[in-house]
CSV table of C-alpha atoms in Angstrom, one decimal:
chain,number,residue,atom,x,y,z
A,1,MET,CA,36.7,128.5,29.6
A,2,THR,CA,38.8,131.6,28.7
A,3,ASN,CA,38.6,135.2,29.5
A,4,ASN,CA,37.9,135.8,25.9
A,5,THR,CA,34.6,137.6,25.3
A,6,ILE,CA,32.9,136.7,21.7
A,7,ILE,CA,29.9,138.4,20.1
A,8,VAL,CA,27.9,136.0,18.4
A,9,TRP,CA,26.1,137.9,15.6
A,10,PHE,CA,22.6,136.1,15.0
A,11,ARG,CA,20.9,136.3,11.8
A,12,LYS,CA,19.0,133.5,9.8
A,13,ASP,CA,20.4,131.1,12.2
A,14,LEU,CA,18.0,131.4,15.2
A,15,ARG,CA,18.8,128.3,16.8
A,16,LEU,CA,21.5,127.0,19.3
A,17,HIS,CA,21.9,123.2,18.1
A,18,ASP,CA,24.2,122.8,15.3
A,19,ASN,CA,24.9,126.5,15.2
A,20,ARG,CA,28.6,126.6,14.4
A,21,ALA,CA,29.4,130.4,15.2
A,22,PHE,CA,27.3,129.9,18.5
A,23,THR,CA,29.1,126.5,19.5
A,24,HIS,CA,32.6,127.8,18.5
A,25,ALA,CA,32.3,130.8,20.5
A,26,ALA,CA,31.0,129.1,23.6
A,27,LYS,CA,34.2,127.0,23.6
A,28,ASP,CA,36.3,129.9,22.8
A,29,GLY,CA,35.1,132.2,25.4
A,30,LYS,CA,32.0,134.3,27.1
A,31,ILE,CA,29.1,134.7,24.7
A,32,ILE,CA,27.5,138.1,23.9
A,33,PRO,CA,24.6,137.2,21.4
A,34,VAL,CA,23.1,140.0,19.2
A,35,TYR,CA,20.5,140.3,16.5
A,36,ILE,CA,20.6,143.6,14.4
A,37,LEU,CA,17.9,144.7,12.1
A,38,SER,CA,19.5,146.8,9.6
A,39,GLU,CA,17.8,149.1,7.1
A,40,GLU,CA,18.5,146.8,4.3
A,41,GLU,CA,17.3,143.8,6.0
A,42,GLU,CA,14.2,145.2,7.2
A,43,LYS,CA,13.5,146.3,3.3
A,44,SER,CA,14.1,142.6,2.2
A,45,ILE,CA,11.8,141.0,4.8
A,46,GLY,CA,8.0,140.9,4.0
A,47,SER,CA,5.2,141.5,6.5
A,48,ALA,CA,4.5,137.6,7.2
A,49,SER,CA,8.5,136.8,7.6
A,50,LYS,CA,8.5,139.8,10.1
A,51,TRP,CA,5.9,138.4,12.1
A,52,TRP,CA,7.7,135.1,12.4
A,53,LEU,CA,11.0,136.9,13.0
A,54,HIS,CA,9.4,138.5,16.0
A,55,TYR,CA,8.3,135.5,17.6
A,56,SER,CA,11.5,133.3,16.7
A,57,LEU,CA,13.5,136.1,18.3
A,58,ALA,CA,11.3,135.7,21.5
A,59,HIS,CA,11.8,132.0,21.4
A,60,ILE,CA,15.6,132.0,21.2
A,61,THR,CA,15.7,134.6,23.9
A,62,GLU,CA,13.9,132.0,26.3
A,63,ARG,CA,16.5,129.4,25.1
A,64,LEU,CA,19.3,131.7,25.9
A,65,ALA,CA,17.8,132.7,29.2
A,66,LYS,CA,18.3,129.0,30.4
A,67,TYR,CA,22.0,129.5,30.3
A,68,ASN,CA,21.5,133.1,31.8
A,69,ILE,CA,22.5,134.9,28.7
A,70,PRO,CA,20.4,137.9,27.4
A,71,LEU,CA,19.9,138.5,23.6
A,72,ILE,CA,20.8,142.0,22.6
A,73,VAL,CA,18.5,143.1,20.0
A,74,LYS,CA,19.2,146.2,18.1
A,75,LYS,CA,18.3,148.5,15.0
A,76,GLY,CA,20.8,150.1,12.9
A,77,SER,CA,23.6,149.4,10.6
A,78,TYR,CA,25.7,146.2,11.2
A,79,LYS,CA,28.9,148.1,11.5
A,80,LYS,CA,27.9,150.9,13.7
A,81,VAL,CA,26.0,148.4,16.4
A,82,LEU,CA,28.9,145.9,16.3
A,83,GLU,CA,31.4,148.8,16.6
A,84,LYS,CA,29.5,150.2,19.5
A,85,LEU,CA,29.0,146.7,21.1
A,86,ILE,CA,32.7,146.1,21.0
A,87,ASP,CA,33.6,149.2,22.4
A,88,GLU,CA,31.1,148.9,25.3
A,89,THR,CA,31.9,145.1,26.3
A,90,SER,CA,35.7,145.0,25.1
A,91,ALA,CA,34.6,141.9,23.0
A,92,SER,CA,37.6,140.4,21.3
A,93,GLY,CA,35.8,139.0,18.5
A,94,VAL,CA,32.8,138.5,16.1
A,95,TYR,CA,31.6,135.0,15.1
A,96,PHE,CA,29.0,134.7,12.6
A,97,ASN,CA,27.4,132.2,10.1
A,98,LYS,CA,27.4,133.3,6.5
A,99,CYS,CA,24.1,134.3,4.5
A,100,TYR,CA,24.0,134.2,0.9
A,101,ASP,CA,21.8,136.8,-0.6
A,102,SER,CA,23.4,139.8,-2.1
A,103,ALA,CA,22.3,142.3,0.6
A,104,ASN,CA,23.6,140.2,3.4
A,105,ARG,CA,27.0,139.3,1.6
A,106,ALA,CA,27.6,143.0,1.1
A,107,GLY,CA,27.1,143.7,4.7
A,108,GLU,CA,29.4,140.8,5.8
A,109,LYS,CA,32.3,142.0,3.6
A,110,ARG,CA,31.9,145.4,5.3
A,111,VAL,CA,31.8,144.4,8.8
A,112,VAL,CA,34.8,141.9,7.9
A,113,LYS,CA,36.8,144.6,6.4
A,114,GLN,CA,36.1,147.1,9.2
A,115,PHE,CA,36.9,144.8,11.9
A,116,GLU,CA,39.9,143.0,10.6
A,117,GLU,CA,41.4,146.4,10.0
A,118,ALA,CA,40.8,147.1,14.0
A,119,ASN,CA,42.5,143.8,14.8
A,120,VAL,CA,39.2,142.2,16.1
A,121,VAL,CA,39.0,138.6,15.7
A,122,ILE,CA,36.4,137.5,12.9
A,123,LYS,CA,35.3,133.9,12.3
A,124,GLN,CA,32.9,132.9,9.6
A,125,PHE,CA,31.2,129.8,9.8
A,126,GLU,CA,29.0,127.6,7.3
A,127,SER,CA,25.8,126.6,9.1
A,128,ASP,CA,22.9,127.3,6.8
A,129,LEU,CA,23.4,124.6,4.1
A,130,LEU,CA,24.6,121.2,3.5
A,131,PHE,CA,27.2,122.3,1.2
A,132,THR,CA,29.1,125.4,0.8
A,133,PRO,CA,28.3,127.2,-2.4
A,134,GLY,CA,31.2,126.7,-4.9
A,135,SER,CA,32.0,123.2,-3.3
A,136,VAL,CA,29.8,121.2,-5.5
A,137,THR,CA,31.0,121.3,-9.4
A,138,ASN,CA,31.4,119.1,-12.2
A,139,GLN,CA,34.5,117.7,-13.7
A,140,LYS,CA,35.4,120.9,-15.3
A,141,GLY,CA,35.3,122.7,-11.9
A,142,GLU,CA,32.0,124.6,-13.2
A,143,PRO,CA,29.0,125.1,-11.1
A,144,TYR,CA,25.9,122.9,-12.3
A,145,LYS,CA,23.1,124.5,-13.9
A,146,ILE,CA,20.9,121.5,-14.0
A,147,PHE,CA,19.5,119.9,-10.6
A,148,THR,CA,19.8,116.3,-11.4
A,149,PRO,CA,23.4,116.1,-11.8
A,150,PHE,CA,24.1,118.4,-8.9
A,151,TRP,CA,21.9,116.0,-7.0
A,152,LYS,CA,23.8,112.9,-8.2
A,153,GLN,CA,26.9,114.6,-7.3
A,154,VAL,CA,26.0,115.8,-3.6
A,155,ARG,CA,24.9,112.1,-2.9
A,156,LYS,CA,28.6,111.2,-3.2
A,157,GLN,CA,29.9,113.8,-0.9
A,158,TYR,CA,30.3,113.8,2.8
A,159,VAL,CA,27.7,116.0,4.9
A,160,ALA,CA,29.2,117.2,8.3
A,161,PHE,CA,27.6,116.2,11.3
A,162,PRO,CA,25.6,118.6,13.5
A,163,THR,CA,27.9,120.3,16.0
A,164,HIS,CA,27.1,119.9,19.8
A,165,LEU,CA,27.3,122.6,22.6
A,166,PRO,CA,29.7,122.5,25.1
A,167,LYS,CA,28.5,121.7,28.8
A,168,LEU,CA,29.7,125.3,30.1
A,169,ILE,CA,28.2,128.2,28.2
A,170,GLU,CA,28.8,131.5,30.0
A,171,SER,CA,27.5,135.1,29.5
A,172,GLY,CA,29.7,138.0,28.6
A,173,VAL,CA,27.0,140.5,28.5
A,174,PRO,CA,27.8,143.3,31.2
A,175,ARG,CA,25.4,143.6,33.9
A,176,ASP,CA,22.6,146.2,33.4
A,177,TYR,CA,23.6,146.4,29.6
A,178,ASP,CA,20.7,148.1,27.8
A,179,ILE,CA,19.9,144.9,25.8
A,180,GLY,CA,17.0,146.4,23.8
A,181,LYS,CA,13.3,145.0,23.2
A,182,ILE,CA,12.3,142.8,20.6
A,183,TYR,CA,9.0,145.1,20.3
A,184,ASP,CA,11.1,148.0,19.5
A,185,LEU,CA,12.1,146.6,16.3
A,186,GLY,CA,8.7,147.3,14.9
A,187,LEU,CA,8.4,143.8,13.4
A,188,LEU,CA,4.7,143.1,14.0
A,189,PRO,CA,2.6,144.5,11.0
A,190,LYS,CA,0.3,147.1,11.5
A,191,HIS,CA,-2.1,145.3,9.5
A,192,PRO,CA,-4.1,142.9,11.7
A,193,TRP,CA,-3.9,140.0,9.0
A,194,THR,CA,-1.1,138.4,10.7
A,195,LYS,CA,-3.2,137.6,13.8
A,196,LYS,CA,-4.6,134.5,12.0
A,197,PHE,CA,-1.1,133.0,11.8
A,198,TYR,CA,-1.2,132.0,15.4
A,199,THR,CA,-3.7,129.4,14.5
A,200,TYR,CA,-1.5,127.7,12.1
A,201,TRP,CA,2.4,128.5,13.5
A,202,THR,CA,4.3,128.4,16.5
A,203,PRO,CA,7.9,129.9,15.5
A,204,GLY,CA,11.0,128.7,17.4
A,205,GLU,CA,13.7,126.0,17.5
A,206,GLN,CA,12.1,123.8,19.9
A,207,HIS,CA,8.7,123.7,17.7
A,208,ALA,CA,10.9,123.2,14.6
A,209,ILE,CA,12.4,120.1,16.2
A,210,ASN,CA,9.2,118.9,17.3
A,211,ARG,CA,7.5,119.3,14.1
A,212,TRP,CA,10.5,117.7,12.3
A,213,ASN,CA,10.3,114.5,14.7
A,214,THR,CA,6.6,114.0,14.3
A,215,PHE,CA,6.9,114.3,10.4
A,216,LEU,CA,10.1,111.9,10.5
A,217,ASP,CA,8.0,109.5,12.7
A,218,GLU,CA,4.6,109.5,11.2
A,219,ASP,CA,4.4,111.1,7.5
A,220,ILE,CA,7.8,110.9,5.6
A,221,MET,CA,7.0,107.3,4.6
A,222,SER,CA,4.1,108.5,2.5
A,223,TYR,CA,6.0,111.6,1.4
A,224,ASP,CA,6.8,110.8,-2.3
A,225,LYS,CA,3.4,109.3,-3.0
A,226,GLU,CA,1.3,111.8,-1.6
A,227,ARG,CA,3.3,115.4,-1.2
A,228,ASP,CA,1.3,116.6,-4.4
A,229,PHE,CA,-2.0,116.3,-2.9
A,230,PRO,CA,-2.7,119.3,-0.9
A,231,ALA,CA,-5.5,118.2,1.1
A,232,LYS,CA,-3.7,115.1,2.3
A,233,ASP,CA,-1.1,117.4,4.2
A,234,ARG,CA,1.6,115.1,3.9
A,235,VAL,CA,4.4,117.5,3.6
A,236,SER,CA,6.8,118.6,6.5
A,237,ARG,CA,5.9,122.3,6.8
A,238,LEU,CA,9.4,122.8,7.8
A,239,SER,CA,9.9,125.5,5.4
A,240,PRO,CA,9.5,128.6,7.6
A,241,TYR,CA,11.8,126.9,10.3
A,242,LEU,CA,14.4,126.4,7.7
A,243,ALA,CA,14.1,129.8,6.3
A,244,TRP,CA,15.0,131.2,9.6
A,245,GLY,CA,17.5,128.7,10.5
A,246,GLU,CA,15.4,127.2,13.5
A,247,ILE,CA,16.4,123.9,12.4
A,248,SER,CA,19.8,122.4,10.8
A,249,PRO,CA,19.6,121.0,7.4
A,250,ARG,CA,22.5,118.7,8.5
A,251,LEU,CA,20.5,117.4,11.4
A,252,ILE,CA,17.6,116.6,9.1
A,253,TRP,CA,20.1,114.8,6.6
A,254,HIS,CA,21.6,112.5,9.4
A,255,ASP,CA,18.6,111.8,11.1
A,256,ILE,CA,17.2,110.3,7.8
A,257,GLN,CA,20.5,108.4,7.4
A,258,ARG,CA,20.0,106.8,10.8
A,259,LYS,CA,16.5,105.9,10.2
A,260,LEU,CA,17.7,104.0,7.0
A,261,ILE,CA,20.3,102.2,9.3
A,262,GLN,CA,17.8,101.2,11.8
A,263,LEU,CA,15.7,99.3,9.1
A,264,ASP,CA,16.4,95.8,7.8
A,265,SER,CA,17.2,95.5,3.9
A,266,ARG,CA,13.7,94.8,3.0
A,267,GLN,CA,12.3,97.8,4.8
A,268,GLN,CA,15.1,100.1,3.5
A,269,GLU,CA,14.2,99.1,0.0
A,270,GLU,CA,10.5,100.1,0.6
A,271,VAL,CA,11.0,103.1,2.2
A,272,HIS,CA,14.3,104.4,0.4
A,273,GLY,CA,12.4,106.3,-2.4
A,274,GLN,CA,10.2,108.2,0.1
A,275,LEU,CA,13.4,109.1,2.1
A,276,GLU,CA,15.3,110.1,-1.1
A,277,ALA,CA,12.3,112.3,-2.4
A,278,PHE,CA,12.4,114.3,0.8
A,279,LEU,CA,16.3,114.7,0.7
A,280,ARG,CA,16.0,115.9,-2.8
A,281,GLN,CA,13.6,118.7,-1.7
A,282,LEU,CA,16.5,119.7,0.8
A,283,VAL,CA,19.2,119.6,-1.5
A,284,TRP,CA,16.9,121.7,-4.0
A,285,ARG,CA,17.3,124.3,-1.2
A,286,ASP,CA,21.0,124.1,-1.5
A,287,PHE,CA,20.9,124.3,-5.4
A,288,ALA,CA,18.9,127.4,-5.2
A,289,TYR,CA,21.5,129.2,-3.1
A,290,HIS,CA,24.4,127.8,-5.0
A,291,GLN,CA,22.9,129.4,-8.2
A,292,LEU,CA,21.9,132.7,-6.3
A,293,VAL,CA,25.7,132.8,-5.3
A,294,THR,CA,27.0,132.0,-8.7
A,295,PHE,CA,24.8,134.0,-10.7
A,296,PRO,CA,23.6,136.9,-8.3
A,297,HIS,CA,21.8,138.8,-11.1
A,298,VAL,CA,19.2,136.0,-10.8
A,299,GLU,CA,17.5,138.3,-8.1
A,300,ASP,CA,16.4,140.8,-10.7
A,301,GLU,CA,17.1,139.3,-14.2
A,302,PRO,CA,16.1,136.1,-16.1
A,303,LEU,CA,18.9,133.6,-16.2
A,304,LYS,CA,18.1,132.8,-19.8
A,305,THR,CA,18.8,136.1,-21.4
A,306,GLU,CA,16.1,135.7,-24.2
A,307,PHE,CA,13.5,136.4,-21.7
A,308,LYS,CA,14.5,140.0,-21.4
A,309,TYR,CA,12.7,140.4,-24.5
A,310,PHE,CA,9.5,138.8,-23.5
A,311,ALA,CA,6.5,140.9,-23.8
A,312,TRP,CA,4.9,140.9,-20.3
A,313,LYS,CA,1.6,142.7,-19.6
A,314,ASN,CA,1.1,145.4,-17.1
A,315,ASP,CA,-2.4,144.5,-16.1
A,316,GLN,CA,-2.9,145.8,-12.5
A,317,ASP,CA,-6.7,144.7,-12.5
A,318,HIS,CA,-5.5,141.2,-13.1
A,319,LEU,CA,-2.7,141.4,-10.8
A,320,ASP,CA,-5.0,142.4,-8.1
A,321,GLN,CA,-7.5,139.8,-8.9
A,322,TRP,CA,-5.1,137.2,-8.5
A,323,LYS,CA,-3.9,138.5,-5.3
A,324,GLN,CA,-7.2,138.7,-4.1
A,325,ALA,CA,-8.4,135.2,-5.1
A,326,LYS,CA,-10.9,136.5,-7.6
A,327,THR,CA,-9.6,134.8,-10.8
A,328,GLY,CA,-12.7,132.5,-11.0
A,329,TYR,CA,-10.3,129.4,-11.2
A,330,PRO,CA,-11.1,127.6,-7.8
A,331,ILE,CA,-7.7,125.7,-7.5
A,332,VAL,CA,-5.9,129.0,-8.2
A,333,ASP,CA,-8.3,131.1,-5.7
A,334,ALA,CA,-8.0,128.2,-3.1
A,335,GLY,CA,-4.3,128.6,-3.0
A,336,MET,CA,-4.2,132.3,-2.8
A,337,ARG,CA,-6.8,132.2,0.2
A,338,GLU,CA,-4.7,129.5,1.9
A,339,LEU,CA,-1.8,132.0,1.6
A,340,TRP,CA,-3.6,135.0,2.8
A,341,GLU,CA,-4.8,133.2,5.7
A,342,THR,CA,-2.1,131.1,6.8
A,343,GLY,CA,1.1,132.7,5.3
A,344,TRP,CA,1.8,129.4,3.4
A,345,MET,CA,0.8,127.7,0.5
A,346,HIS,CA,1.3,123.9,-0.8
A,347,ASN,CA,4.0,123.6,-3.1
A,348,ARG,CA,2.0,121.9,-6.0
A,349,VAL,CA,-0.5,124.8,-5.8
A,350,ARG,CA,2.2,127.4,-5.6
A,351,MET,CA,3.1,125.9,-9.1
A,352,ILE,CA,-0.6,126.3,-10.2
A,353,THR,CA,-0.9,129.9,-9.1
A,354,ALA,CA,2.4,130.9,-10.2
A,355,SER,CA,1.8,129.4,-13.7
A,356,PHE,CA,-1.7,131.2,-14.0
A,357,LEU,CA,-0.1,134.6,-13.3
A,358,ILE,CA,2.8,134.2,-15.7
A,359,LYS,CA,1.2,132.3,-18.4
A,360,HIS,CA,-2.7,132.9,-18.3
A,361,LEU,CA,-2.2,136.6,-17.4
A,362,LEU,CA,1.1,137.3,-19.0
A,363,ILE,CA,2.1,139.3,-15.7
A,364,HIS,CA,5.9,139.3,-15.0
A,365,TRP,CA,7.4,136.9,-12.6
A,366,LYS,CA,8.9,139.4,-10.3
A,367,GLU,CA,5.3,140.8,-9.5
A,368,GLY,CA,4.4,137.3,-8.1
A,369,ALA,CA,7.8,136.8,-6.5
A,370,SER,CA,7.2,140.3,-4.8
A,371,TRP,CA,3.7,139.2,-3.4
A,372,PHE,CA,5.0,135.9,-2.0
A,373,ARG,CA,8.0,137.7,-0.4
A,374,ASP,CA,5.4,139.8,1.6
A,375,THR,CA,2.9,137.1,2.3
A,376,LEU,CA,4.9,134.1,3.0
A,377,VAL,CA,6.1,133.0,6.5
A,378,ASP,CA,8.6,130.6,4.8
A,379,HIS,CA,9.9,133.4,2.4
A,380,ASP,CA,13.3,132.3,1.3
A,381,ARG,CA,14.9,134.5,-1.0
A,382,ALA,CA,16.8,131.9,-3.1
A,383,ASN,CA,14.0,129.5,-3.1
A,384,ASN,CA,11.4,132.2,-4.1
A,385,ILE,CA,13.3,133.6,-7.0
A,386,MET,CA,14.5,130.2,-8.3
A,387,GLY,CA,10.9,128.8,-8.1
A,388,TRP,CA,9.4,131.7,-9.9
A,389,GLN,CA,12.0,131.6,-12.6
A,390,TRP,CA,11.5,127.6,-12.6
A,391,VAL,CA,7.7,128.3,-13.7
A,392,ALA,CA,8.7,131.2,-16.1
A,393,GLY,CA,11.0,129.0,-18.1
A,394,SER,CA,13.5,131.6,-17.5
A,395,GLY,CA,16.0,129.7,-15.2
A,396,TYR,CA,18.6,127.4,-16.2
A,397,ASP,CA,16.9,124.2,-14.9
A,398,ALA,CA,13.4,125.4,-15.6
A,399,SER,CA,10.0,124.1,-16.6
A,400,PRO,CA,9.8,124.9,-20.6
A,401,TYR,CA,7.5,127.9,-21.0
A,402,PHE,CA,5.3,126.1,-23.1
A,403,ARG,CA,4.4,123.7,-20.4
A,404,ILE,CA,1.2,125.7,-19.1
A,405,PHE,CA,-0.6,124.3,-16.2
A,406,ASN,CA,-4.5,124.1,-17.0
A,407,PRO,CA,-6.1,125.0,-13.7
A,408,ILE,CA,-8.9,122.7,-14.4
A,409,THR,CA,-7.0,119.3,-14.8
A,410,GLN,CA,-4.5,120.3,-12.3
A,411,GLY,CA,-7.5,120.4,-9.9
A,412,ASP,CA,-8.8,117.3,-11.0
A,413,LYS,CA,-5.7,115.4,-10.7
A,414,PHE,CA,-4.4,116.6,-7.4
A,415,ASP,CA,-7.7,117.4,-5.5
A,416,PRO,CA,-9.5,114.5,-7.0
A,417,ASN,CA,-12.3,114.8,-4.2
A,418,GLY,CA,-12.2,118.5,-4.0
A,419,HIS,CA,-11.5,118.5,-0.3
A,420,TYR,CA,-8.9,121.3,-0.7
A,421,VAL,CA,-11.0,123.6,-3.0
A,422,ARG,CA,-14.1,123.1,-0.6
A,423,ARG,CA,-12.1,124.3,2.4
A,424,TRP,CA,-10.7,127.4,1.0
A,425,VAL,CA,-13.7,128.3,-1.6
A,426,PRO,CA,-16.7,127.3,0.4
A,427,GLU,CA,-19.1,129.4,-1.6
A,428,ILE,CA,-19.0,126.8,-4.3
A,429,ALA,CA,-18.5,123.7,-1.9
A,430,ALA,CA,-22.0,122.3,-2.8
A,431,LEU,CA,-21.2,122.0,-6.6
A,432,PRO,CA,-20.8,118.5,-7.6
A,433,THR,CA,-17.0,117.5,-8.0
A,434,LYS,CA,-17.4,117.3,-11.8
A,435,TYR,CA,-18.0,121.0,-12.0
A,436,LEU,CA,-15.9,122.1,-8.9
A,437,PHE,CA,-12.9,123.2,-10.7
A,438,SER,CA,-14.8,124.8,-13.8
A,439,PRO,CA,-18.1,126.2,-12.1
A,440,TRP,CA,-18.8,127.9,-15.5
A,441,THR,CA,-19.6,124.7,-17.2
A,442,ALA,CA,-22.3,123.8,-14.7
A,443,PRO,CA,-25.7,123.6,-15.9
A,444,LYS,CA,-28.0,126.5,-14.6
A,445,GLU,CA,-30.3,124.2,-12.3
A,446,VAL,CA,-26.9,122.8,-10.9
A,447,LEU,CA,-25.6,126.1,-9.9
A,448,GLU,CA,-28.9,127.2,-8.6
A,449,GLU,CA,-29.0,124.0,-6.5
A,450,ALA,CA,-25.6,124.5,-5.1
A,451,GLY,CA,-26.4,128.3,-4.4
A,452,VAL,CA,-23.6,129.6,-6.8
A,453,GLU,CA,-24.3,132.6,-8.7
A,454,LEU,CA,-21.5,133.3,-11.0
A,455,GLY,CA,-20.3,136.9,-11.1
A,456,GLN,CA,-22.1,137.3,-7.6
A,457,THR,CA,-21.3,134.7,-5.1
A,458,TYR,CA,-18.3,133.6,-7.1
A,459,PRO,CA,-16.4,135.4,-9.7
A,460,GLU,CA,-16.6,134.4,-13.6
A,461,PRO,CA,-13.1,133.5,-15.0
A,462,ILE,CA,-11.2,136.6,-15.8
A,463,VAL,CA,-9.7,134.7,-18.8
A,464,ASP,CA,-10.4,131.8,-20.8
A,465,HIS,CA,-8.1,129.0,-20.4
A,466,LYS,CA,-7.8,128.0,-24.0
A,467,ALA,CA,-7.5,131.6,-25.3
A,468,SER,CA,-4.9,132.5,-22.8
A,469,ARG,CA,-2.8,129.3,-23.5
A,470,GLU,CA,-2.7,130.3,-27.3
A,471,ARG,CA,-1.9,133.9,-26.4
A,472,ALA,CA,0.9,132.9,-24.3
A,473,LEU,CA,2.4,130.4,-26.6
A,474,ALA,CA,2.3,133.2,-29.5
A,475,VAL,CA,4.0,135.6,-27.2
A,476,TYR,CA,6.8,133.2,-26.5
A,477,GLN,CA,7.2,132.3,-30.2
A,478,ASP,CA,7.4,136.2,-31.0
A,479,MET,CA,10.2,136.3,-28.2
A,480,LYS,CA,12.1,133.5,-30.0
A,481,HIS,CA,11.6,134.8,-33.5
A,482,PHE,CA,12.8,138.4,-32.1
A,483,VAL,CA,15.9,136.9,-30.5
A,484,ASN,CA,16.9,135.0,-33.7
A,485,GLU,CA,16.5,138.2,-35.6
A,486,LEU,CA,19.0,139.7,-33.3
A,487,LYS,CA,21.5,136.9,-33.6
A,488,ASN,CA,21.4,137.2,-37.4
A,489,SER,CA,21.5,140.9,-37.6
């Protein structure tokens, strides 16, 4: 161990395993770990994610305490807090892992410029993704706009193994230093709705690893076959842990490779598709960030420029009914209730609810992305924006706009026994499955027997599916016609 003292600047990498900045700092000197909540960061984090961040910071504080290292938590500008910390501790360097959204990247550049000019050692590491943005390109050296060729290319590339912590890790935090308090960051929302999350989630690195090991041992073999059925719960639920960097994607990747090696050839053939399906989802997260870095305007604008001319409706009543799970379409309302209750929503249902907002209600995808940002514990900027642009048809590798999910048949197909809807919309649970996804089609006597009074105990549908579908397609055609006229004028 040298006499160097290194500041490790934590952000969305709240773990010790395979944390390259932390590992290298621990090898190079004594550790001063700090988390800084800047004004820009505070604005970009939704209420549910702030709840998660609070407890994730508490967890990593406990992890560091095992090495007798306190975590410093401060509120303020990155530059000022780090500058003060260097001055007060005589730290010789700042190590951190890169982030890829525009706000964090801008903050990184300011920090690097300031401290390099002051002759402070700055080291940046890649720890959040499998592949560094810009490292996966086609034969022309251009970034991929379509996922499938991106996926095929990365399957040929090397994924670095997770790093291991050195045996000796020493604190560089001065005694009696004012390390700050997590509660003083003001992350816990004043609205009590997040108190429900304790029932469903336990943030933190060790819980992420436990969750991953359980999924790898018990559920991953049925992932591809059953992941689209929300009642079966055959998904990993790792998304919030990945969003806050509590588990390494490289760890997941190599655990899967080891699992394949442990199987004989017949078993490998049987499970290969299941494991590949999960890896595709992990790589999709990389793809979203590669697109975010290459096309940063995706955060606010459609990637397909013609969608700038789409005639979105400004209907606050419909937007509120969607948020409050009062659309009258049970599969949509079930998803929105799951979101409000748990801070999470099954991915298949995310697509259904997003499609309904964008295409049945013609409300801009940015409204939905904003609501998800505030209510999802697993909010991930690149994934969230790319997901919404995918549904809207405005992304480069998107579902065509004219692909409009029918919320009735989607329910029939992916919740065939109605278990998911009955859990989240109990007021219609007594309806026969035949009518469960379209209660308004049930005969009067069936509704009465089930104790359902449309418009009273459960809403009437706020729009007609067929009419809404036709309206959405007409608006889409109008947009295409207008764009063609612009090109020809």
